Short mmCIF file of C-alpha atoms in Angstrom, two decimals:
data_model
loop_
_atom_site.label_atom_id
_atom_site.label_comp_id
_atom_site.label_asym_id
_atom_site.label_seq_id
_atom_site.Cartn_x
_atom_site.Cartn_y
_atom_site.Cartn_z
CA UNK A 23 -23.71 -0.65 -8.37
CA UNK A 24 -23.98 -1.20 -12.63
CA UNK A 25 -21.44 0.35 -15.23
CA UNK A 26 -24.42 2.57 -16.40
CA UNK A 27 -25.35 3.42 -12.72
CA UNK A 28 -21.77 5.02 -12.81
CA UNK A 29 -21.24 6.50 -15.49
CA UNK A 30 -25.50 8.23 -14.54
CA UNK A 31 -23.37 9.87 -11.30
CA UNK A 32 -20.09 10.34 -12.81
CA UNK A 33 -22.35 12.60 -15.37
CA UNK A 34 -24.07 14.41 -12.94
CA UNK A 35 -21.39 15.39 -10.92
CA UNK A 36 -19.27 16.89 -13.50
CA UNK A 37 -20.67 20.48 -12.86
CA UNK A 38 -19.25 20.70 -9.07
CA UNK A 39 -15.88 20.20 -10.44
CA UNK A 40 -16.86 22.99 -12.91
CA UNK A 41 -17.07 25.74 -10.31
CA UNK A 42 -14.61 24.28 -7.85
CA UNK A 43 -11.78 27.06 -7.85
CA UNK A 44 -7.82 26.00 -7.37
CA UNK A 45 -7.91 25.74 -4.04
CA UNK A 46 -10.81 23.24 -3.59
CA UNK A 47 -9.68 21.39 -6.04
CA UNK A 48 -5.77 21.16 -4.30
CA UNK A 49 -7.11 20.68 -0.86
CA UNK A 50 -9.39 17.56 -1.85
CA UNK A 51 -5.86 16.44 -3.87
CA UNK A 52 -3.99 16.98 -0.34
CA UNK A 53 -6.44 15.21 1.21
CA UNK A 54 -6.91 12.05 -0.75
CA UNK A 55 -3.58 11.95 -0.63
CA UNK A 56 -3.51 11.95 3.38
CA UNK A 57 -6.43 9.49 2.77
CA UNK A 58 -4.16 7.16 0.95
CA UNK A 59 -1.68 7.03 3.83
CA UNK A 60 -4.13 6.90 6.84
CA UNK A 61 -5.51 3.69 5.02
CA UNK A 62 -2.45 2.48 3.97
CA UNK A 63 -3.35 -1.25 6.26
CA UNK A 64 -6.08 -1.47 4.65
CA UNK A 65 -5.11 -1.32 1.36
CA UNK A 66 -1.78 -3.24 1.56
CA UNK A 67 -4.67 -6.15 2.96
CA UNK A 68 -6.37 -5.84 -0.75
CA UNK A 69 -3.12 -5.97 -2.35
CA UNK A 70 -2.07 -9.15 -0.74
CA UNK A 71 -5.73 -11.16 -1.42
CA UNK A 72 -4.49 -9.87 -4.94
CA UNK A 73 -0.89 -11.40 -5.29
CA UNK A 74 -2.33 -14.40 -3.42
CA UNK A 75 -4.69 -14.84 -6.24
CA UNK A 76 -2.62 -13.90 -9.06
CA UNK A 77 0.68 -15.86 -8.02
CA UNK A 78 -0.32 -19.05 -10.12
CA UNK A 79 -1.30 -16.80 -13.64
CA UNK A 80 1.16 -13.82 -13.74
CA UNK A 81 4.67 -14.10 -14.45
CA UNK A 82 7.40 -12.54 -12.15
CA UNK A 83 7.52 -9.02 -13.52
CA UNK A 84 3.95 -8.80 -13.58
CA UNK A 85 3.41 -9.58 -10.14
CA UNK A 86 5.56 -6.55 -9.01
CA UNK A 87 4.11 -4.34 -11.44
CA UNK A 88 0.84 -5.21 -8.99
CA UNK A 89 2.67 -5.80 -5.54
CA UNK A 90 2.48 -2.77 -3.25
CA UNK A 91 4.69 -2.04 -0.38
CA UNK A 92 4.02 1.49 2.53
CA UNK A 93 7.02 2.59 -0.21
CA UNK A 94 4.81 2.47 -2.53
CA UNK A 95 1.93 3.74 -1.61
CA UNK A 96 3.89 6.55 0.23
CA UNK A 97 4.96 7.26 -3.97
CA UNK A 98 1.10 7.25 -5.16
CA UNK A 99 0.32 10.07 -2.90
CA UNK A 100 3.73 12.15 -3.06
CA UNK A 101 2.40 11.81 -6.40
CA UNK A 102 -0.62 13.54 -5.61
CA UNK A 103 1.06 15.73 -3.87
CA UNK A 104 2.94 16.58 -6.53
CA UNK A 105 0.11 17.75 -9.49
CA UNK A 106 -1.74 19.30 -6.63
CA UNK A 107 1.49 21.68 -6.76
CA UNK A 108 1.13 22.08 -10.49
CA UNK A 109 -0.72 25.52 -11.98
CA UNK A 110 -4.44 24.65 -12.83
CA UNK A 111 -5.12 24.04 -16.07
CA UNK A 112 -8.43 25.31 -16.73
CA UNK A 113 -9.99 28.13 -17.69
CA UNK A 114 -6.27 28.99 -18.98
CA UNK A 115 -6.53 31.68 -22.38
CA UNK A 116 -4.47 30.03 -24.77
CA UNK A 117 -5.15 32.45 -27.27
CA UNK A 118 -6.51 36.33 -27.47
CA UNK A 119 -7.14 37.86 -30.70
CA UNK A 120 -9.31 40.85 -31.24
CA UNK A 121 -10.80 41.06 -34.85
CA UNK A 122 -11.68 44.77 -36.66
CA UNK A 123 -14.60 44.67 -35.88
CA UNK A 124 -13.49 44.87 -32.16
CA UNK A 125 -14.99 41.27 -30.77
CA UNK A 126 -12.18 39.91 -28.78
CA UNK A 127 -11.70 35.37 -29.40
CA UNK A 128 -10.51 34.05 -26.29
CA UNK A 129 -9.23 30.28 -26.66
CA UNK A 130 -9.62 28.86 -22.89
CA UNK A 131 -8.97 25.50 -22.37
CA UNK A 132 -12.04 23.80 -20.11
CA UNK A 133 -12.49 20.15 -19.25
CA UNK A 134 -13.47 17.15 -21.06
CA UNK A 135 -16.05 15.90 -18.60
CA UNK A 136 -15.96 12.71 -17.80
CA UNK A 137 -12.80 10.55 -18.83
CA UNK A 138 -12.50 6.56 -18.80
CA UNK A 139 -9.50 4.65 -17.52
CA UNK A 140 -9.91 1.02 -18.27
CA UNK A 141 -6.47 -0.16 -16.98
CA UNK A 142 -4.76 -3.84 -16.48
CA UNK A 143 -2.71 -4.61 -13.22
CA UNK A 144 -0.89 -1.65 -12.07
CA UNK A 145 -2.80 -0.21 -8.81
CA UNK A 146 -1.16 2.99 -8.69
CA UNK A 147 -2.82 4.24 -11.94
CA UNK A 148 -5.93 4.66 -10.02
CA UNK A 149 -4.36 7.54 -7.83
CA UNK A 150 -2.77 8.80 -11.11
CA UNK A 151 -6.07 8.71 -13.19
CA UNK A 152 -7.49 10.02 -10.15
CA UNK A 153 -5.92 12.87 -9.05
CA UNK A 154 -4.72 14.34 -12.75
CA UNK A 155 -8.28 14.16 -13.07
CA UNK A 156 -9.68 16.21 -9.90
CA UNK A 157 -7.43 18.77 -10.66
CA UNK A 158 -7.87 19.44 -14.56
CA UNK A 159 -12.00 19.32 -13.98
CA UNK A 160 -12.85 16.04 -14.96
CA UNK A 161 -14.90 13.03 -13.50
CA UNK A 162 -13.23 9.97 -13.81
CA UNK A 163 -14.55 6.40 -13.74
CA UNK A 164 -11.95 3.28 -13.52
CA UNK A 165 -12.04 -0.16 -14.67
CA UNK A 166 -9.25 -2.07 -13.14
CA UNK A 167 -8.22 -5.71 -14.36
CA UNK A 168 -9.25 -8.19 -12.32
CA UNK A 169 -6.15 -9.34 -11.09
CA UNK A 170 -5.92 -5.81 -9.53
CA UNK A 171 -9.37 -5.29 -8.33
CA UNK A 172 -9.70 -5.25 -4.52
CA UNK A 173 -5.98 -3.30 -4.62
CA UNK A 174 -8.08 -0.37 -7.00
CA UNK A 175 -10.95 -0.44 -4.60
CA UNK A 176 -9.60 0.13 -1.61
CA UNK A 177 -7.50 3.12 -2.99
CA UNK A 178 -10.43 4.06 -4.34
CA UNK A 179 -12.67 4.14 -1.67
CA UNK A 180 -9.51 6.47 0.02
CA UNK A 181 -9.53 8.79 -2.58
CA UNK A 182 -13.31 9.12 -1.73
CA UNK A 183 -12.91 10.26 1.69
CA UNK A 184 -10.53 12.73 0.93
CA UNK A 185 -12.72 14.27 -1.77
CA UNK A 186 -15.76 13.89 0.44
CA UNK A 187 -13.71 16.12 3.72
CA UNK A 188 -13.69 18.91 0.93
CA UNK A 189 -17.26 19.14 0.45
CA UNK A 190 -17.00 17.38 -3.08
CA UNK A 191 -18.79 14.23 -4.36
CA UNK A 192 -17.46 11.24 -3.55
CA UNK A 193 -18.54 9.92 -7.34
CA UNK A 194 -16.19 12.42 -8.94
CA UNK A 195 -14.06 9.04 -8.01
CA UNK A 196 -15.62 5.22 -9.13
CA UNK A 197 -14.47 1.97 -9.91
CA UNK A 198 -16.17 0.27 -11.83
CA UNK A 199 -17.28 -2.67 -10.00
CA UNK A 200 -17.61 -5.43 -12.76
CA UNK A 201 -14.52 -6.41 -14.00
CA UNK A 202 -16.25 -8.56 -17.57
CA UNK A 203 -15.41 -7.67 -20.78
CA UNK A 204 -18.80 -6.68 -20.91
CA UNK A 205 -18.47 -3.96 -18.66
CA UNK A 206 -14.87 -2.69 -21.02
CA UNK A 207 -17.33 -2.69 -23.83
CA UNK A 208 -19.65 -0.72 -21.61
CA UNK A 209 -17.28 1.74 -21.56
CA UNK A 210 -15.79 2.05 -24.88
CA UNK A 211 -19.65 2.30 -26.00
CA UNK A 212 -20.88 4.75 -23.69
CA UNK A 213 -21.50 7.93 -25.93
CA UNK A 214 -23.08 11.09 -23.99
CA UNK A 215 -21.18 9.83 -21.31
CA UNK A 216 -17.99 9.19 -21.77
CA UNK A 217 -16.49 12.24 -23.04
CA UNK A 218 -12.77 10.35 -23.57
CA UNK A 219 -11.60 7.24 -23.45
CA UNK A 220 -7.79 5.86 -21.98
CA UNK A 221 -6.33 2.33 -22.20
CA UNK A 222 -3.36 1.80 -20.33
CA UNK A 223 -2.12 -2.07 -20.98
CA UNK A 224 -1.73 -4.84 -23.52
CA UNK A 225 -1.79 -4.66 -27.11
CA UNK A 226 -5.17 -6.36 -27.12
CA UNK A 227 -6.54 -4.16 -24.78
CA UNK A 228 -5.32 -1.38 -26.63
CA UNK A 229 -6.51 -3.22 -29.67
CA UNK A 230 -9.82 -4.02 -28.49
CA UNK A 231 -10.96 -0.05 -27.10
CA UNK A 232 -9.82 1.30 -30.98
CA UNK A 233 -11.17 -1.42 -33.13
CA UNK A 234 -14.64 -1.25 -31.21
CA UNK A 235 -14.70 2.55 -29.50
CA UNK A 236 -18.08 4.29 -30.20
CA UNK A 237 -16.46 7.25 -27.81
CA UNK A 238 -13.51 9.53 -28.39
CA UNK A 239 -10.17 7.51 -28.21
CA UNK A 240 -6.41 7.80 -27.06
CA UNK A 241 -3.58 4.93 -28.42
CA UNK A 242 -1.62 4.55 -25.43
CA UNK A 243 1.04 2.03 -24.25
CA UNK A 244 2.13 -0.57 -26.15
CA UNK A 245 6.02 0.00 -26.56
CA UNK A 246 8.31 -2.10 -28.39
CA UNK A 247 11.27 0.32 -27.34
CA UNK A 248 14.88 0.19 -29.12
CA UNK A 249 17.86 1.69 -28.39
CA UNK A 250 20.95 1.68 -30.91
CA UNK A 251 24.57 1.97 -30.03
CA UNK A 252 26.39 3.62 -32.27
CA UNK A 253 29.72 3.09 -33.07
CA UNK A 254 30.92 6.26 -31.50
CA UNK A 255 29.23 5.18 -28.04
CA UNK A 256 30.80 5.88 -24.92
CA UNK A 257 31.03 2.58 -23.87
CA UNK A 258 30.78 1.89 -20.49
CA UNK A 259 28.09 4.76 -20.50
CA UNK A 260 25.58 3.03 -22.81
CA UNK A 261 26.15 -0.49 -20.59
CA UNK A 262 24.45 1.45 -17.50
CA UNK A 263 21.38 2.85 -19.58
CA UNK A 264 21.05 -0.29 -21.33
CA UNK A 265 20.94 -2.25 -17.94
CA UNK A 266 18.89 0.85 -16.70
CA UNK A 267 16.43 0.66 -20.07
CA UNK A 268 15.69 -3.00 -19.32
CA UNK A 269 16.19 -4.64 -16.04
CA UNK A 270 15.09 -1.62 -13.50
CA UNK A 271 11.63 -2.43 -14.22
CA UNK A 272 11.19 -4.62 -17.08
CA UNK A 273 6.91 -5.03 -17.07
CA UNK A 274 6.50 -1.02 -18.39
CA UNK A 275 5.94 -0.15 -21.30
CA UNK A 276 8.98 2.70 -21.08
CA UNK A 277 11.29 -0.27 -20.93
CA UNK A 278 13.55 -1.34 -23.49
CA UNK A 279 13.18 -4.75 -25.81
CA UNK A 280 14.99 -4.29 -29.14
CA UNK A 281 19.46 -3.28 -29.17
CA UNK A 282 20.69 -2.22 -31.65
CA UNK A 283 24.51 -2.59 -31.87
CA UNK A 284 26.97 -0.83 -35.14
CA UNK A 285 28.11 -3.65 -36.84
CA UNK A 286 31.79 -1.56 -36.61
CA UNK A 287 31.36 -2.23 -32.18
CA UNK A 288 29.69 -5.26 -32.42
CA UNK A 289 32.67 -7.57 -31.50
CA UNK A 290 33.87 -5.41 -28.90
CA UNK A 291 30.68 -4.35 -27.57
CA UNK A 292 28.12 -7.31 -27.50
CA UNK A 293 30.57 -9.40 -25.10
CA UNK A 294 30.28 -7.25 -22.35
CA UNK A 295 26.53 -6.24 -22.90
CA UNK A 296 26.59 -10.18 -21.90
CA UNK A 297 27.89 -10.25 -19.49
CA UNK A 298 26.29 -7.12 -17.37
CA UNK A 299 22.75 -8.83 -18.59
CA UNK A 300 23.68 -12.51 -18.30
CA UNK A 301 26.45 -13.54 -16.72
CA UNK A 302 26.53 -10.74 -13.81
CA UNK A 303 22.79 -11.11 -12.93
CA UNK A 304 22.68 -13.81 -11.25
CA UNK A 305 19.41 -13.76 -9.40
CA UNK A 306 17.68 -12.29 -12.80
CA UNK A 307 19.77 -12.74 -15.53
CA UNK A 308 18.00 -11.01 -19.33
CA UNK A 309 17.46 -13.69 -21.97
CA UNK A 310 19.57 -12.39 -25.02
CA UNK A 311 17.34 -13.36 -28.38
CA UNK A 312 20.04 -12.82 -31.27
CA UNK A 313 19.74 -12.39 -34.65
CA UNK A 314 22.85 -14.35 -37.14
CA UNK A 315 25.57 -11.55 -36.84
CA UNK A 316 24.58 -11.14 -33.23
CA UNK A 317 24.32 -15.01 -32.46
CA UNK A 318 27.72 -15.17 -34.15
CA UNK A 319 30.40 -13.51 -31.68
CA UNK A 320 28.19 -14.34 -28.30
CA UNK A 321 25.43 -17.21 -26.62
CA UNK A 322 22.45 -16.63 -26.50
CA UNK A 323 19.06 -17.89 -28.17
CA UNK A 324 18.17 -17.76 -31.69
CA UNK A 325 15.31 -14.60 -32.36
CA UNK A 326 12.82 -15.66 -33.99
CA UNK A 327 11.04 -12.65 -36.90
CA UNK A 328 8.31 -11.57 -33.88
CA UNK A 329 11.19 -11.17 -31.58
CA UNK A 330 11.71 -7.78 -32.96
CA UNK A 331 7.59 -7.23 -32.72
CA UNK A 332 7.20 -7.88 -29.53
CA UNK A 333 6.57 -5.96 -26.24
CA UNK A 334 7.80 -8.81 -24.01
CA UNK A 335 7.54 -6.62 -20.59
CA UNK A 336 10.13 -9.52 -19.16
CA UNK A 337 13.92 -10.53 -18.52
CA UNK A 338 13.76 -10.91 -22.42
CA UNK A 339 15.48 -8.65 -24.94
CA UNK A 340 15.93 -8.84 -28.99
CA UNK A 341 19.41 -8.00 -29.45
CA UNK A 342 20.69 -7.13 -33.92
CA UNK A 343 23.88 -6.02 -35.11
CA UNK A 344 23.12 -2.88 -38.01
CA UNK A 345 25.54 -2.17 -40.51
CA UNK A 346 25.66 2.00 -39.74
CA UNK A 347 22.72 4.85 -38.19
CA UNK A 348 20.17 4.60 -41.62
CA UNK A 349 19.76 0.82 -41.50
CA UNK A 350 19.71 1.24 -37.54
CA UNK A 351 16.17 3.85 -38.00
CA UNK A 352 15.16 1.80 -40.62
CA UNK A 353 14.42 -0.77 -38.93
CA UNK A 354 12.73 1.36 -35.87
CA UNK A 355 10.52 2.66 -38.33
CA UNK A 356 9.53 -0.94 -39.36
CA UNK A 357 8.89 -2.05 -35.69
CA UNK A 358 8.80 0.36 -33.85
CA UNK A 359 5.16 1.20 -31.66
CA UNK A 360 5.98 5.41 -31.61
CA UNK A 361 7.02 5.17 -27.68
CA UNK A 362 10.27 5.84 -27.32
CA UNK A 363 13.68 4.98 -28.60
CA UNK A 364 17.17 6.02 -27.98
CA UNK A 365 20.47 6.54 -29.50
CA UNK A 366 23.69 5.85 -28.15
CA UNK A 367 26.05 8.31 -29.62
CA UNK A 368 29.04 10.90 -29.49
CA UNK A 369 28.25 11.72 -33.13
CA UNK A 370 25.94 15.13 -33.13
CA UNK A 371 25.45 14.69 -36.56
CA UNK A 372 23.66 11.18 -36.02
CA UNK A 373 22.09 12.49 -32.84
CA UNK A 374 20.35 15.17 -35.15
CA UNK A 375 19.80 12.52 -37.83
CA UNK A 376 18.24 10.36 -35.17
CA UNK A 377 15.97 13.52 -33.29
CA UNK A 378 14.48 14.43 -36.41
CA UNK A 379 13.73 11.26 -38.38
CA UNK A 380 13.18 8.60 -35.99
CA UNK A 381 8.45 9.54 -35.54
CA UNK A 382 8.43 8.23 -32.49
CA UNK A 383 6.36 10.08 -28.82
CA UNK A 384 10.40 10.93 -26.89
CA UNK A 385 13.27 10.43 -28.62
CA UNK A 386 16.19 9.74 -26.16
CA UNK A 387 20.23 10.60 -27.05
CA UNK A 388 22.14 9.32 -24.51
CA UNK A 389 20.01 8.64 -21.72
CA UNK A 390 17.33 5.40 -21.43
CA UNK A 391 13.66 5.22 -22.51
CA UNK A 392 12.94 4.52 -18.43
CA UNK A 393 11.99 8.06 -18.68
CA UNK A 394 8.92 8.60 -20.73
CA UNK A 395 6.73 8.92 -17.66
CA UNK A 396 4.76 11.76 -16.26
CA UNK A 397 6.35 12.38 -13.47
CA UNK A 398 10.06 12.14 -14.82
CA UNK A 399 9.15 14.47 -17.46
CA UNK A 400 7.50 17.63 -14.45
CA UNK A 401 4.22 16.16 -14.50
CA UNK A 402 3.10 15.05 -11.52
CA UNK A 403 2.03 11.93 -12.65
CA UNK A 404 0.28 10.61 -15.69
CA UNK A 405 -2.91 9.44 -17.57
CA UNK A 406 -0.83 7.22 -19.81
CA UNK A 407 1.40 7.71 -22.65
CA UNK A 408 0.16 8.61 -26.20
CA UNK A 409 1.68 7.04 -28.93
CA UNK A 410 -1.03 8.13 -31.22
CA UNK A 411 -0.29 11.92 -33.01
CA UNK A 412 -3.96 13.72 -32.82
CA UNK A 413 -4.72 15.47 -29.52
CA UNK A 414 -1.74 14.36 -26.86
CA UNK A 415 1.51 12.52 -27.31
CA UNK A 416 3.57 10.82 -24.88
CA UNK A 417 3.12 11.87 -20.86
CA UNK A 418 -0.67 12.74 -21.16
CA UNK A 419 -0.29 14.88 -17.84
CA UNK A 420 -3.36 18.08 -17.14
CA UNK A 421 -2.97 19.59 -20.15
CA UNK A 422 -3.69 16.80 -22.06
CA UNK A 423 -7.09 15.97 -20.03
CA UNK A 424 -8.67 18.96 -21.28
CA UNK A 425 -10.31 20.41 -24.68
CA UNK A 426 -10.60 24.40 -25.05
CA UNK A 427 -13.68 26.37 -26.20
CA UNK A 428 -13.81 29.75 -27.81
CA UNK A 429 -15.53 32.67 -25.73
CA UNK A 430 -16.79 35.64 -28.07
CA UNK A 431 -17.26 39.30 -26.28
CA UNK A 432 -18.60 41.67 -28.37
CA UNK A 433 -20.94 45.15 -28.02
CA UNK A 434 -23.64 44.55 -30.26
CA UNK A 435 -21.53 43.65 -33.38
CA UNK A 436 -24.09 41.94 -36.20
CA UNK A 437 -22.04 39.45 -39.45
#
């Protein structure tokens, strides 16, 4: 099926969800979750083929993003169930006023329509996006990267079975069969068919969509996430947070890429950081790229200027020493992509200044940036993490996949 045929079918079946009530959507989601589990073997077989094809071209951390296990498929199904348990955003009255002439004006939440998602080597995005789209009343058109295509196709086949079992059109969730750049261009320019385009991937993909899309597009994903270790930080806690933020899953956008350390504790703290992230990690030591001040204290690779503007998505960390919190915030303002930043401190004044002045979608005090995630924020799962300010910001859940319209009731009023 061509991309244009897929878009046409998606647009045509939007009405089926518009008239579906909350109970039917929830039953569809639970059936989709069950279908994922029932088709685990087929999904794993497809994923194995993807992994074999990509083993010589993707880094170990990117292969981890691509890899599926029975446990990961169960987690995907659980994410769908969590979405089913959330309140239905569609039809919610956002505001209501009565005008002096007696007219009642309501602002109601409504679906976007057709949501298109372009993503790369993360098969779990397939089920997350589908679940959020169905619950929020949208049809979704998915365009996976070629590395994950077999996995995504097997997942979509299972999700479509679940939809069909409940009497909803399978075409509410579709996967573009063409993984060439042309299909991405078709989605970006599908005026009249795509109501919202969400790119999930690296900086190149997002930049391409922002520059070339003729349909509404959300800027998502690229995460040069910073953590500043203030001079009053609990150092034991800081080491736990930094290790988690860098190494728990370095290939995702909420992983820390830059660590800034206050100069007053640098000589004490940086050796501890080196021990935790390098010496004590025999299998996956972190490569530290150090500014001149940090390099005077611990061994590592000399940082190039671009290292503080790079989303490594790997076991690599840029480390710098700053004079104070003001210099840390100035550095972050220059280099941040607006995703997630954290301060580790016991100084409430500094914590307050950091949360007020850092202009990112998620700003943390004394916890890991790895929490910037729809599931961790109680959204069930996420469609992406918006780093822009219009329409949506941060993890995008059900509410962010809705627009609104005004419904006005009168008794014969004329102007």
